[in-house]
mmCIF file of C-alpha atoms in Angstrom:
data_model
loop_
_atom_site.group_PDB
_atom_site.id
_atom_site.type_symbol
_atom_site.label_atom_id
_atom_site.label_comp_id
_atom_site.label_asym_id
_atom_site.label_seq_id
_atom_site.Cartn_x
_atom_site.Cartn_y
_atom_site.Cartn_z
ATOM 1 C CA MET A 1 0.000 0.000 0.000
ATOM 2 C CA GLN A 2 2.747 2.459 0.946
ATOM 3 C CA GLN A 3 4.537 1.678 -2.334
ATOM 4 C CA GLU A 4 1.360 2.531 -4.288
ATOM 5 C CA LEU A 5 1.164 5.906 -2.538
ATOM 6 C CA ILE A 6 4.775 6.682 -3.406
ATOM 7 C CA LEU A 7 4.241 5.634 -7.026
ATOM 8 C CA MET A 8 1.123 7.813 -7.374
ATOM 9 C CA LYS A 9 2.855 10.863 -5.906
ATOM 10 C CA SER A 10 5.807 10.258 -8.264
ATOM 11 C CA PHE A 11 3.416 10.016 -11.208
ATOM 12 C CA ILE A 12 1.728 13.304 -10.238
ATOM 13 C CA LYS A 13 5.094 15.015 -9.809
ATOM 14 C CA GLU A 14 6.392 13.706 -13.151
ATOM 15 C CA VAL A 15 3.308 14.884 -15.077
ATOM 16 C CA LEU A 16 3.335 18.349 -13.464
ATOM 17 C CA VAL A 17 7.073 18.874 -13.931
ATOM 18 C CA GLN A 18 6.733 17.911 -17.597
ATOM 19 C CA MET A 19 3.847 20.363 -18.009
ATOM 20 C CA HIS A 20 5.919 23.163 -16.428
ATOM 21 C CA ARG A 21 8.815 22.402 -18.796
ATOM 22 C CA LYS A 22 6.629 22.667 -21.905
ATOM 23 C CA THR A 23 3.795 25.065 -21.076
ATOM 24 C CA THR A 24 3.358 28.588 -22.353
ATOM 25 C CA THR A 25 3.132 31.596 -20.076
ATOM 26 C CA ASP A 26 1.746 35.096 -20.324
ATOM 27 C CA LYS A 27 4.048 38.091 -20.706
ATOM 28 C CA TYR A 28 4.627 38.100 -16.941
ATOM 29 C CA GLY A 29 5.688 34.437 -16.855
ATOM 30 C CA GLN A 30 2.448 33.212 -15.285
ATOM 31 C CA ILE A 31 0.738 29.957 -16.192
ATOM 32 C CA ALA A 32 -3.018 30.178 -16.782
ATOM 33 C CA ARG A 33 -5.209 28.513 -14.142
ATOM 34 C CA SER A 34 -6.929 26.567 -16.929
ATOM 35 C CA ASN A 35 -3.665 24.655 -17.524
ATOM 36 C CA PHE A 36 -4.108 22.927 -14.166
ATOM 37 C CA THR A 37 -7.035 20.700 -15.133
ATOM 38 C CA PRO A 38 -7.400 17.014 -14.235
ATOM 39 C CA SER A 39 -7.104 16.079 -17.930
ATOM 40 C CA LEU A 40 -3.324 16.515 -17.556
ATOM 41 C CA PHE A 41 -3.296 13.059 -15.993
ATOM 42 C CA GLY A 42 -4.945 11.390 -18.984
ATOM 43 C CA ASP A 43 -6.606 8.053 -18.298
ATOM 44 C CA ARG A 44 -5.545 8.226 -14.649
ATOM 45 C CA LYS A 45 -7.340 11.484 -13.799
ATOM 46 C CA GLU A 46 -10.016 9.815 -11.624
ATOM 47 C CA GLU A 47 -7.346 7.764 -9.859
ATOM 48 C CA VAL A 48 -5.285 10.895 -9.169
ATOM 49 C CA GLU A 49 -8.282 12.827 -7.877
ATOM 50 C CA LYS A 50 -9.252 9.957 -5.567
ATOM 51 C CA TYR A 51 -5.669 9.716 -4.289
ATOM 52 C CA CYS A 52 -5.577 13.459 -3.581
ATOM 53 C CA LYS A 53 -8.895 13.336 -1.719
ATOM 54 C CA GLU A 54 -7.628 10.480 0.460
ATOM 55 C CA ASN A 55 -4.191 12.065 0.994
ATOM 56 C CA GLU A 56 -4.554 15.753 1.760
ATOM 57 C CA GLY A 57 -1.743 18.145 0.985
ATOM 58 C CA ILE A 58 -0.910 16.993 -2.550
ATOM 59 C CA LEU A 59 -3.364 18.782 -4.876
ATOM 60 C CA GLN A 60 -6.358 20.941 -3.904
ATOM 61 C CA TYR A 61 -9.230 20.636 -6.415
ATOM 62 C CA SER A 62 -11.660 23.516 -6.956
ATOM 63 C CA THR A 63 -14.285 24.625 -9.462
ATOM 64 C CA TYR A 64 -13.686 27.845 -11.376
ATOM 65 C CA GLY A 65 -15.883 29.978 -13.612
ATOM 66 C CA ALA A 66 -14.830 31.460 -16.917
ATOM 67 C CA VAL A 67 -16.338 32.997 -20.033
ATOM 68 C CA TYR A 68 -17.250 29.586 -21.453
ATOM 69 C CA GLY A 69 -18.640 28.070 -18.231
ATOM 70 C CA THR A 70 -17.149 26.308 -15.241
ATOM 71 C CA TYR A 71 -14.221 23.929 -15.048
ATOM 72 C CA ARG A 72 -12.343 21.951 -12.408
ATOM 73 C CA ALA A 73 -8.723 22.747 -11.737
ATOM 74 C CA PHE A 74 -6.245 22.226 -8.930
ATOM 75 C CA THR A 75 -3.578 23.975 -6.908
ATOM 76 C CA ILE A 76 -0.315 22.263 -6.004
ATOM 77 C CA GLU A 77 -0.047 22.040 -2.214
ATOM 78 C CA ASP A 78 2.867 19.621 -1.809
ATOM 79 C CA ALA A 79 6.115 21.562 -1.210
ATOM 80 C CA GLU A 80 8.325 18.977 -2.937
ATOM 81 C CA ILE A 81 6.188 18.940 -6.091
ATOM 82 C CA ARG A 82 5.838 22.743 -6.063
ATOM 83 C CA LYS A 83 9.631 23.167 -5.832
ATOM 84 C CA ALA A 84 10.286 20.719 -8.681
ATOM 85 C CA CYS A 85 7.683 22.487 -10.848
ATOM 86 C CA SER A 86 9.191 25.887 -10.074
ATOM 87 C CA GLU A 87 12.646 24.666 -11.072
ATOM 88 C CA ALA A 88 11.255 23.228 -14.321
ATOM 89 C CA LEU A 89 9.394 26.459 -15.112
ATOM 90 C CA HIS A 90 12.514 28.566 -14.577
ATOM 91 C CA LYS A 91 14.225 26.503 -17.298
ATOM 92 C CA ASN A 92 11.265 26.817 -19.700
ATOM 93 C CA GLU A 93 12.273 28.808 -22.808
ATOM 94 C CA ASN A 94 8.861 30.459 -23.158
ATOM 95 C CA TYR A 95 8.926 31.570 -19.521
ATOM 96 C CA LEU A 96 12.465 32.954 -19.826
ATOM 97 C CA ARG A 97 11.631 34.842 -23.032
ATOM 98 C CA ASN A 98 8.467 36.366 -21.583
ATOM 99 C CA VAL A 99 9.942 37.345 -18.231
ATOM 100 C CA ASN A 100 13.024 38.903 -19.817
ATOM 101 C CA SER A 101 11.228 40.666 -22.665
ATOM 102 C CA TRP A 102 10.034 43.720 -20.748
#
């Protein structure tokens, strides 16, 4: 059981770090909230959401409203995952270009 928890957290971290490496940002280097949707996890999105509900402090799911309706997104709460994502973002070419362009 403990091994499954570690594997799921590693999967979540891997997916989010990859997204931060490849995502686009606005001119201030910010990632849009709509990029943090459960669909990032593909076929495992329900499994990830269940894991996060059972293990608080990983991802916080919320519902947001936008021009085209509502959508579910999440906030990264885990410090280890947040740090890894921040490091990946700071190496992202789009982020570097946008932050250094003004």
